[in-house]
Coordinates of C-alpha atoms in Angstrom, one line a residue:
M1 CA 78.9 6.8 -6.6
T2 CA 80.0 5.9 -10.1
D3 CA 79.2 8.2 -12.9
D4 CA 76.8 5.5 -14.7
L5 CA 74.8 5.1 -11.5
A6 CA 74.6 8.8 -10.9
T7 CA 73.4 9.5 -14.5
F8 CA 70.7 6.8 -14.3
E9 CA 69.5 8.0 -11.0
A10 CA 69.3 11.5 -12.3
E11 CA 67.5 10.7 -15.4
T12 CA 65.0 8.4 -13.6
L13 CA 64.2 11.0 -11.0
A14 CA 63.6 13.4 -13.9
R15 CA 61.2 11.0 -15.6
I16 CA 59.5 10.4 -12.0
A17 CA 59.0 14.2 -11.7
T18 CA 57.6 14.6 -15.3
A19 CA 55.3 11.6 -15.2
A20 CA 51.9 12.9 -16.4
D21 CA 49.6 10.2 -14.6
L22 CA 49.7 7.1 -12.5
A23 CA 50.1 4.8 -15.7
A24 CA 53.3 6.7 -16.8
L25 CA 54.6 6.8 -13.4
D26 CA 54.1 2.9 -13.1
A27 CA 55.9 2.6 -16.5
V28 CA 59.0 4.4 -14.9
R29 CA 58.9 2.2 -11.9
V30 CA 58.9 -1.0 -13.9
A31 CA 61.8 0.2 -16.1
A32 CA 64.0 1.1 -13.2
L33 CA 62.9 -1.3 -10.4
G34 CA 61.1 -3.9 -11.8
K35 CA 62.2 -7.6 -12.3
N36 CA 63.8 -6.8 -15.6
G37 CA 64.6 -3.1 -14.7
T38 CA 67.7 -1.2 -15.0
L39 CA 68.8 -1.0 -11.3
T40 CA 67.6 -4.6 -10.8
A41 CA 70.3 -5.6 -13.5
L42 CA 73.0 -3.6 -11.8
M43 CA 72.5 -5.1 -8.5
K44 CA 72.4 -8.7 -10.2
G45 CA 75.9 -7.6 -11.6
L46 CA 77.7 -7.0 -8.2
G47 CA 79.1 -10.3 -8.6
A48 CA 81.4 -9.3 -11.5
V49 CA 82.6 -6.2 -9.5
A50 CA 86.1 -6.4 -7.9
A51 CA 86.1 -7.4 -4.4
D52 CA 87.5 -4.0 -3.0
E53 CA 85.0 -2.1 -4.9
R54 CA 81.8 -4.4 -4.3
K55 CA 81.0 -2.9 -0.7
A56 CA 80.9 0.7 -2.0
R57 CA 79.0 -0.3 -5.2
G58 CA 76.3 -2.1 -3.3
A59 CA 76.0 0.6 -0.9
A60 CA 75.4 3.0 -3.8
L61 CA 73.1 0.8 -5.5
N62 CA 70.8 0.6 -2.3
A63 CA 70.9 4.1 -1.8
A64 CA 69.8 4.8 -5.4
K65 CA 66.9 2.3 -5.2
D66 CA 65.7 3.9 -1.8
A67 CA 65.9 7.4 -3.3
L68 CA 63.9 6.2 -6.5
A69 CA 61.2 4.1 -4.3
A70 CA 60.7 7.4 -2.2
A71 CA 60.4 9.6 -5.1
I72 CA 57.9 7.4 -6.7
E73 CA 55.8 7.1 -3.8
A74 CA 55.8 10.9 -3.4
R75 CA 54.8 11.3 -6.9
R76 CA 52.2 8.7 -6.8
A77 CA 50.5 10.5 -3.8
G78 CA 50.6 13.9 -5.9
L79 CA 49.2 12.2 -8.8
A80 CA 46.4 10.5 -6.9
N81 CA 45.5 13.9 -5.2
T82 CA 45.5 15.6 -8.6
A83 CA 43.1 12.8 -9.9
L84 CA 40.8 13.2 -7.0
D85 CA 40.6 16.7 -7.4
A86 CA 39.9 16.4 -11.1
K87 CA 37.0 13.7 -10.4
L88 CA 35.5 16.0 -7.6
A89 CA 35.5 18.8 -9.9
A90 CA 33.9 17.0 -12.8
E91 CA 31.2 15.6 -10.4
R92 CA 30.4 18.7 -8.7
L93 CA 26.9 19.4 -7.6
D94 CA 25.5 22.8 -7.4
V95 CA 23.4 22.5 -4.2
T96 CA 22.0 25.9 -4.9
L97 CA 20.0 24.8 -7.8
P98 CA 16.2 24.1 -7.2
V99 CA 15.2 20.4 -6.7
R100 CA 14.3 18.6 -9.9
P101 CA 10.4 18.4 -10.4
E102 CA 9.0 15.1 -9.5
V103 CA 5.4 13.8 -9.7
P104 CA 4.1 13.4 -6.3
G105 CA 2.5 10.1 -5.1
L106 CA -1.5 10.1 -4.8
I107 CA -3.8 8.5 -2.5
H108 CA -6.0 6.0 -4.4
I109 CA -9.6 6.9 -4.6
I110 CA -10.5 3.7 -2.7
S111 CA -8.3 4.6 0.1
R112 CA -9.6 8.0 0.4
T113 CA -13.2 6.9 0.3
V114 CA -12.4 4.7 3.1
E115 CA -10.9 7.6 5.0
E116 CA -14.1 9.5 4.6
I117 CA -16.4 7.0 5.7
T118 CA -14.3 6.2 8.6
A119 CA -14.2 9.8 9.6
I120 CA -17.8 10.4 9.3
F121 CA -18.9 7.3 11.3
G122 CA -16.1 7.9 13.7
A123 CA -17.8 11.3 14.6
M124 CA -20.9 9.1 15.4
G125 CA -18.9 7.0 17.8
F126 CA -18.1 4.0 15.6
T127 CA -14.8 2.4 15.8
V128 CA -13.0 0.3 13.2
A129 CA -13.0 -3.7 13.4
E130 CA -11.0 -5.8 11.3
G131 CA -11.0 -9.6 10.3
P132 CA -9.2 -11.9 8.0
D133 CA -10.1 -12.3 4.2
I134 CA -10.2 -16.1 4.7
E135 CA -13.3 -17.2 6.8
D136 CA -15.1 -20.3 7.6
D137 CA -18.5 -20.9 6.1
W138 CA -20.1 -20.5 9.7
K139 CA -18.9 -16.9 10.1
N140 CA -19.7 -16.0 6.6
F141 CA -22.9 -17.7 6.4
G142 CA -24.3 -19.9 9.1
A143 CA -24.0 -17.5 11.9
L144 CA -25.8 -14.9 9.8
N145 CA -28.7 -17.0 9.3
I146 CA -28.0 -17.8 5.8
P147 CA -29.4 -21.4 5.2
E148 CA -27.4 -24.2 3.6
H149 CA -29.8 -23.9 0.3
H150 CA -29.2 -20.2 -0.2
P151 CA -27.8 -19.4 -3.7
A152 CA -25.1 -17.2 -2.2
R153 CA -23.5 -20.4 -0.9
Q154 CA -23.1 -21.9 -4.4
D155 CA -19.9 -22.1 -6.2
H156 CA -20.9 -19.8 -8.9
D157 CA -21.0 -16.9 -6.3
T158 CA -18.5 -17.9 -3.6
F159 CA -14.8 -18.6 -3.9
Y160 CA -14.3 -21.9 -1.6
L161 CA -10.7 -22.9 -0.8
P162 CA -9.3 -26.3 -0.5
G163 CA -9.0 -27.9 3.1
R164 CA -10.8 -27.3 6.2
T165 CA -10.4 -25.2 9.4
V166 CA -9.1 -27.1 12.7
D167 CA -13.0 -27.4 13.5
G168 CA -13.8 -29.0 10.1
R169 CA -15.5 -26.1 8.6
E170 CA -15.2 -25.1 5.1
K171 CA -12.9 -22.1 4.2
V172 CA -14.0 -19.3 1.9
L173 CA -12.9 -15.9 0.8
R174 CA -15.2 -13.8 2.6
T175 CA -18.2 -12.6 0.4
H176 CA -18.9 -9.6 2.7
T177 CA -17.5 -8.2 5.8
S178 CA -20.2 -9.4 8.0
P179 CA -18.1 -11.9 9.5
V180 CA -16.4 -9.0 11.2
Q181 CA -19.7 -8.3 12.9
I182 CA -19.9 -11.9 14.1
R183 CA -16.3 -11.7 15.4
S184 CA -17.2 -8.4 17.2
M185 CA -20.4 -10.1 18.7
T186 CA -18.5 -13.1 19.9
G187 CA -15.3 -11.2 21.1
G188 CA -16.9 -9.3 23.9
P189 CA -20.2 -8.2 25.5
P190 CA -22.2 -5.3 24.1
P191 CA -22.7 -2.5 23.7
I192 CA -21.0 -2.7 20.4
R193 CA -20.6 0.1 17.8
V194 CA -18.2 -0.8 15.0
I195 CA -17.7 -0.5 11.1
A196 CA -15.8 -3.0 9.1
P197 CA -14.3 -1.7 6.0
G198 CA -12.4 -4.3 3.9
R199 CA -11.7 -6.4 0.9
T200 CA -14.4 -9.1 0.0
Y201 CA -14.6 -11.6 -3.0
R202 CA -17.4 -12.8 -5.3
A203 CA -17.3 -14.7 -8.7
D204 CA -18.4 -11.8 -10.7
H205 CA -16.8 -9.4 -13.2
D206 CA -18.2 -6.7 -15.6
A207 CA -18.2 -2.9 -15.8
T208 CA -19.9 -2.7 -12.3
H209 CA -18.6 -5.8 -10.5
S210 CA -15.2 -7.2 -9.8
P211 CA -14.0 -10.6 -8.3
M212 CA -12.4 -8.4 -5.6
F213 CA -14.0 -5.3 -4.1
H214 CA -14.5 -3.5 -1.0
Q215 CA -17.3 -3.1 1.6
V216 CA -18.0 -1.4 4.7
E217 CA -20.5 -2.6 7.2
G218 CA -21.7 -1.2 10.4
L219 CA -23.1 -2.6 13.5
A220 CA -24.7 -1.2 16.7
I221 CA -25.9 -3.3 19.5
D222 CA -27.3 -1.7 22.7
R223 CA -30.4 -2.2 24.9
A224 CA -32.5 0.6 23.4
I225 CA -31.5 0.7 19.7
T226 CA -34.4 1.2 17.5
L227 CA -35.2 1.6 13.6
A228 CA -35.1 5.3 14.2
H229 CA -31.5 5.1 15.3
L230 CA -30.7 3.3 12.1
K231 CA -32.5 5.8 9.7
G232 CA -31.0 8.8 11.6
C233 CA -27.5 7.2 11.3
L234 CA -27.8 6.6 7.7
V235 CA -29.5 9.8 6.6
D236 CA -26.6 11.8 8.5
F237 CA -24.0 9.6 6.7
L238 CA -25.3 9.9 3.4
R239 CA -25.8 13.5 3.4
A240 CA -22.4 14.2 4.9
F241 CA -20.7 11.9 2.4
F242 CA -22.1 13.3 -0.7
G243 CA -22.1 16.8 0.6
I244 CA -25.7 17.5 -0.1
A245 CA -27.4 18.8 2.9
Q246 CA -30.9 18.0 1.8
L247 CA -30.1 14.7 0.0
P248 CA -33.5 12.9 -0.3
V249 CA -33.3 9.4 1.5
R250 CA -35.8 6.8 1.2
F251 CA -36.2 3.4 3.1
R252 CA -37.9 0.6 1.4
S253 CA -39.0 -2.6 2.9
S254 CA -36.8 -5.6 1.7
Y255 CA -35.5 -8.9 2.9
F256 CA -32.1 -10.2 4.2
P257 CA -31.6 -13.4 6.1
F258 CA -29.4 -11.5 8.7
T259 CA -31.8 -8.6 9.5
E260 CA -35.5 -8.3 10.5
P261 CA -37.1 -6.0 9.5
S262 CA -34.8 -5.1 6.6
M263 CA -34.7 -2.1 4.3
E264 CA -33.0 -1.0 1.0
V265 CA -31.9 2.6 1.2
D266 CA -32.2 5.0 -1.8
I267 CA -31.1 8.3 -2.5
G268 CA -32.5 10.9 -4.9
W269 CA -31.0 11.5 -8.3
N270 CA -31.6 12.4 -11.8
R271 CA -31.7 9.4 -14.0
R272 CA -31.1 11.4 -17.1
T273 CA -28.2 13.4 -16.1
G274 CA -26.8 11.5 -13.1
E275 CA -27.0 14.3 -10.8
L276 CA -27.4 13.3 -7.1
G277 CA -30.2 15.0 -5.0
A278 CA -32.2 16.2 -7.8
G279 CA -34.8 15.0 -10.6
G280 CA -37.1 12.9 -8.6
D281 CA -35.8 9.4 -9.4
W282 CA -34.5 7.0 -6.7
L283 CA -31.2 5.0 -6.8
E284 CA -30.5 2.1 -4.4
I285 CA -27.5 2.7 -2.3
L286 CA -27.2 0.2 0.3
G287 CA -28.9 -2.4 2.5
S288 CA -29.8 -2.3 6.1
G289 CA -32.2 -3.5 8.9
M290 CA -32.4 -4.6 12.6
V291 CA -30.0 -7.3 13.5
H292 CA -32.1 -10.7 13.4
P293 CA -32.5 -12.4 16.9
K294 CA -31.2 -15.7 15.5
V295 CA -28.0 -13.9 14.6
L296 CA -27.9 -12.4 18.1
L297 CA -28.4 -16.0 19.5
N298 CA -25.8 -17.5 17.3
C299 CA -23.2 -15.1 18.9
G300 CA -24.4 -15.7 22.5
I301 CA -26.1 -12.3 22.9
D302 CA -29.7 -12.5 24.7
H303 CA -32.1 -10.8 22.0
R304 CA -34.5 -10.1 24.8
E305 CA -32.1 -7.7 26.5
W306 CA -30.0 -6.4 23.5
Q307 CA -30.9 -5.4 20.2
G308 CA -29.2 -3.3 17.2
F309 CA -29.0 -2.6 13.6
A310 CA -26.6 -3.4 10.7
F311 CA -26.0 -2.0 7.4
G312 CA -23.5 -2.4 4.3
M313 CA -22.4 -0.8 1.2
G314 CA -19.9 -1.2 -1.6
I315 CA -17.0 1.3 -1.3
E316 CA -16.5 1.5 -5.0
R317 CA -20.1 2.1 -5.6
V318 CA -20.4 5.1 -3.5
A319 CA -17.0 6.4 -4.7
M320 CA -18.3 5.9 -8.4
L321 CA -21.5 7.8 -7.5
K322 CA -19.6 10.7 -5.6
H323 CA -16.9 11.3 -8.3
G324 CA -19.1 10.6 -11.4
L325 CA -17.2 7.5 -12.6
T326 CA -19.1 4.9 -14.6
D327 CA -16.6 1.8 -15.0
L328 CA -15.4 -0.2 -12.0
R329 CA -12.6 -1.8 -13.9
P330 CA -10.0 1.1 -14.1
F331 CA -10.0 1.0 -10.2
Y332 CA -7.6 -2.0 -10.5
D333 CA -5.8 -1.5 -13.9
S334 CA -2.9 0.2 -12.5
D335 CA -3.2 2.8 -15.3
L336 CA -1.1 5.7 -14.2
R337 CA -3.1 8.1 -16.2
W338 CA -6.3 7.0 -14.5
L339 CA -4.8 7.2 -11.0
R340 CA -3.2 10.7 -11.5
A341 CA -6.6 11.8 -12.8
T342 CA -8.6 10.4 -9.8
G343 CA -6.0 10.4 -7.0
F344 CA -5.8 12.7 -4.0
R345 CA -2.8 14.5 -2.9
P346 CA -1.9 13.5 0.8
E347 CA -2.1 17.0 2.0
D348 CA -5.7 17.3 0.8
V349 CA -8.3 17.2 3.6
A350 CA -10.7 14.4 3.0
S351 CA -14.4 15.7 2.9
T352 CA -15.8 14.5 6.0
A353 CA -19.0 15.1 8.3
T354 CA -19.3 18.3 10.2
G355 CA -21.5 19.0 12.9
I356 CA -22.6 15.3 13.6
A357 CA -23.3 14.7 17.3

């Protein structure tokens, strides 16, 4: 090996060994082995070397090239490991630290109220039935003995949808969950004992009404169902739901097209303070009655053999009364402050009925 090549190799190996980072190492590589590097230029100059020296000179240049390339790769691996160690040290996590505090998710008051209602009626033997939000006008009105001229069928009360069903009926956003009762009665033979919680829609909006709201309706069909069963069922439910063992409950004669006889149900409260169960005043809470014979016939049930009762209430209404809320609109405003103030933790046990046979 000639002295100039030996000196170049030694100096380059020294620069490789002292390269502080990958960028500096790459600069040494380019200076020595790049297209315009020193060793590349020496190899290009082999043609000017005397023929008797050319072979030895070429071998020396190749040996130097291999030595420098190996040194560069070894240094590159070392620098890469050093960089990785530095990155891991900088991004190190102390797994012994406590977790960062996070605001837990809460159950919406509507969802919790549905859970409570379902649990109470479930203890009485009711199962949950469901149906679509878009119904035909027969299930929503006609089968329920609601005549064509009834105000509830008008556009100012009901949302009608374009198009018709396959059997030519008008489509509506259901105004109550009563169509689920119709589906239950036409879906199989009695006896039937179901509740139908779900979304409903009416063209109304103010502090106590919303275009979309929730209802729960109940239906019991059997051979020996009487008005006494209806009254006992609702009294037990209302006292269990509001947590007042002796809550006053009153039944008033009323009118609904789908029940006969029909009754409004009131609970005792204090008009001045809003306290439930006290004060000598009455507050209407839900509607109920014995299923109208025409409704049974519309569903293919012989009213001479079977009879039953039905009831319905607004879920938001009973939730507002139970929790002392006065405005319906925040239920759907997605205000996190309100939701956190009224929500329920998942681990909280819902207040449900106890001791109901």
